[in-house]
mmCIF file of C-alpha atoms in Angstrom:
data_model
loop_
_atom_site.group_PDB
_atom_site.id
_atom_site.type_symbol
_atom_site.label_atom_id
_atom_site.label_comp_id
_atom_site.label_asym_id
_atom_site.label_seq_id
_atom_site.Cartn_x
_atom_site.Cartn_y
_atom_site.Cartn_z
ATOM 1 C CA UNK A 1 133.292 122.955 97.046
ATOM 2 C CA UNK A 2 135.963 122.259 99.893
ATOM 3 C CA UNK A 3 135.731 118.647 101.522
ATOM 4 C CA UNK A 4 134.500 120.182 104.949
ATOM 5 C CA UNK A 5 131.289 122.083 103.242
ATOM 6 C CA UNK A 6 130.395 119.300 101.359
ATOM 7 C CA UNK A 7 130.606 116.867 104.254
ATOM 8 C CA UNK A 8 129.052 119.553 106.720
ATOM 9 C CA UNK A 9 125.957 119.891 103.571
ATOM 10 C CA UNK A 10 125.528 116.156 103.387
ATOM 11 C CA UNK A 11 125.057 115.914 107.161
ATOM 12 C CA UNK A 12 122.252 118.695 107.091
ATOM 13 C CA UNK A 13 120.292 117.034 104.437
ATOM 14 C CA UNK A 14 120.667 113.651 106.133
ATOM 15 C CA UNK A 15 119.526 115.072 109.185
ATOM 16 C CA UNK A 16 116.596 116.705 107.613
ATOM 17 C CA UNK A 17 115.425 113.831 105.348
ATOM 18 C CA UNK A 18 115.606 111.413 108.432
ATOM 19 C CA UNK A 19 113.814 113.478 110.643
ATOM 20 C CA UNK A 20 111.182 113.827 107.682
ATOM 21 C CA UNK A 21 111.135 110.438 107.774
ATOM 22 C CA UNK A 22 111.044 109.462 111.174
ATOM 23 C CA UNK A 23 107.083 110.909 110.898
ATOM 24 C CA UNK A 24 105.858 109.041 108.609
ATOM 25 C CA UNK A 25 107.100 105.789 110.417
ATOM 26 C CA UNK A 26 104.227 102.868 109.915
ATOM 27 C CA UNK A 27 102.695 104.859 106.960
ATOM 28 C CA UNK A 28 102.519 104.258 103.124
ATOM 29 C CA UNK A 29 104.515 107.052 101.646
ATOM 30 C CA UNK A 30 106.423 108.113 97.993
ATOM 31 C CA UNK A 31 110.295 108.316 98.073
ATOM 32 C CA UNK A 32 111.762 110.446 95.442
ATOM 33 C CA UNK A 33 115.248 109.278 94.981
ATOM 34 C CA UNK A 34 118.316 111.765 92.755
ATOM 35 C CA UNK A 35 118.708 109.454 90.329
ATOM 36 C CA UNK A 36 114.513 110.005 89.242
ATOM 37 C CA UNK A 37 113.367 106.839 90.844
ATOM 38 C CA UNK A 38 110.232 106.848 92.921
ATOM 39 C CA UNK A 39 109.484 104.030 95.875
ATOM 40 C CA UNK A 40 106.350 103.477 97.354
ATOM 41 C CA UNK A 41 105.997 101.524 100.458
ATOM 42 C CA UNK A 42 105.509 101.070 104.475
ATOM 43 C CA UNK A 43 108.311 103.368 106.271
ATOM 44 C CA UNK A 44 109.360 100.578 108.731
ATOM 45 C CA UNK A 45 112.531 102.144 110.486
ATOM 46 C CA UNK A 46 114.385 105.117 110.308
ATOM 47 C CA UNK A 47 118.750 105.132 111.249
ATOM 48 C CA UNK A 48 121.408 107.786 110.296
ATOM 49 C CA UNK A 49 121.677 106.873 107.176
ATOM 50 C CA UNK A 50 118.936 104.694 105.897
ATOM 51 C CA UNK A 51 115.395 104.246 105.778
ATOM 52 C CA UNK A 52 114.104 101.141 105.257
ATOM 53 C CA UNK A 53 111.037 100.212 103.576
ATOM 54 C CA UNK A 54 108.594 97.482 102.801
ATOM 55 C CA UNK A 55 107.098 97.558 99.164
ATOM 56 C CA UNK A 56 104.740 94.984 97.614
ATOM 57 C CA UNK A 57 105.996 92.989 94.891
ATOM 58 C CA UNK A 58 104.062 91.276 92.417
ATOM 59 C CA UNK A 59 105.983 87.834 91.060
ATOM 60 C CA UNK A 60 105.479 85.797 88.051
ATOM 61 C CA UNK A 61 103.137 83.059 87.501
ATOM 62 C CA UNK A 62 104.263 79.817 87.591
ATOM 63 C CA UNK A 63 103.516 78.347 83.819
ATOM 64 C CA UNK A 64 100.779 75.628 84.608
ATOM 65 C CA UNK A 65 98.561 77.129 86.583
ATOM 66 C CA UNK A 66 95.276 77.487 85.322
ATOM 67 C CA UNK A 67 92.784 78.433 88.420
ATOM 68 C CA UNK A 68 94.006 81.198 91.133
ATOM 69 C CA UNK A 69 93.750 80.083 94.733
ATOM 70 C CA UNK A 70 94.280 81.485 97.965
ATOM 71 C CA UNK A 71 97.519 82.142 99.407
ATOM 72 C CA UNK A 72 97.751 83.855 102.790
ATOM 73 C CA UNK A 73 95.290 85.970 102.184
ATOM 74 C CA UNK A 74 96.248 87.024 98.855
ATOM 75 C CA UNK A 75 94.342 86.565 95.813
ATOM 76 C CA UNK A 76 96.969 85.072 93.566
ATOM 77 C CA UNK A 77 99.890 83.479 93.488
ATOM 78 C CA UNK A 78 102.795 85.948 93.534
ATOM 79 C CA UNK A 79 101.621 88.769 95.450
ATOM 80 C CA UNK A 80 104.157 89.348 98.969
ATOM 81 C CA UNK A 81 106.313 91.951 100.655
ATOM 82 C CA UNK A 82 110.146 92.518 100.194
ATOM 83 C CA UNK A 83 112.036 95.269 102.382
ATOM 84 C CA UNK A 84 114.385 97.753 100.858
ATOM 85 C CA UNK A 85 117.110 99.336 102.492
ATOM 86 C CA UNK A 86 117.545 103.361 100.953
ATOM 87 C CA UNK A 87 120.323 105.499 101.671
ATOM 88 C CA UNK A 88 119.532 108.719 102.791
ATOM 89 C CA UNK A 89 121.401 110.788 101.163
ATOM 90 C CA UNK A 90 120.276 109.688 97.896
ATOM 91 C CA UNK A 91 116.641 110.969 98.849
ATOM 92 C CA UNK A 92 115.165 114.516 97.875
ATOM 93 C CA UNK A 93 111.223 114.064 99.254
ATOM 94 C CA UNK A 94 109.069 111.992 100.920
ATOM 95 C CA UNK A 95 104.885 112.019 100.841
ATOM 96 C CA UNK A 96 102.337 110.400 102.196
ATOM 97 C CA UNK A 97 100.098 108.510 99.382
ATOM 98 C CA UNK A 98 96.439 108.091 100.327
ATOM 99 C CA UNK A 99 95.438 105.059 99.421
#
């Protein structure tokens, strides 16, 4: 495939995905990466060539702790929210989860 087509291809399907994602901004959705990967999280901004999302991530217990308490709201120790950055292009479909 000549340079041009390919770059002219990638633009469409960047275009498409991020307008896809721009309506599902603020909502808990599934993105289906190329490589067979699948992200769930909070669509928090859209850009050319990103979207960016925030996923809950569960960490490891600290050995020695024998009673959970409460920490900012969240059951256990360990539970929190990281943002991801994913590249557009790498992205084939994104769906709402109900939750």
């Amino acid at each position: 495939m000549p340079y041009r087509k390919y770059m002219k291809a990638l633009n469409n399907h960047n275009q498409m995905m991020q307008k896809q994602c721009k309506k599902h901004i603020n909502q808990y959705v599934q993105c289906h990466m190329m490589d067979g990967k699948v992200y769930e999280g909070y669509v928090e901004k859209v850009d050319k060539q990103n979207i960016y999302l925030i996923i809950e991530v569960k960490y490891k217990k600290k050995p020695g702790m024998s009673q959970p308490r409460q920490y900012l709201g969240f059951p256990e120790p360990g539970l929190g929210f990281e943002r991801i950055i994913l590249p557009l292009h790498f992205l084939t479909a994104v769906s709402l989860v109900p939750y």
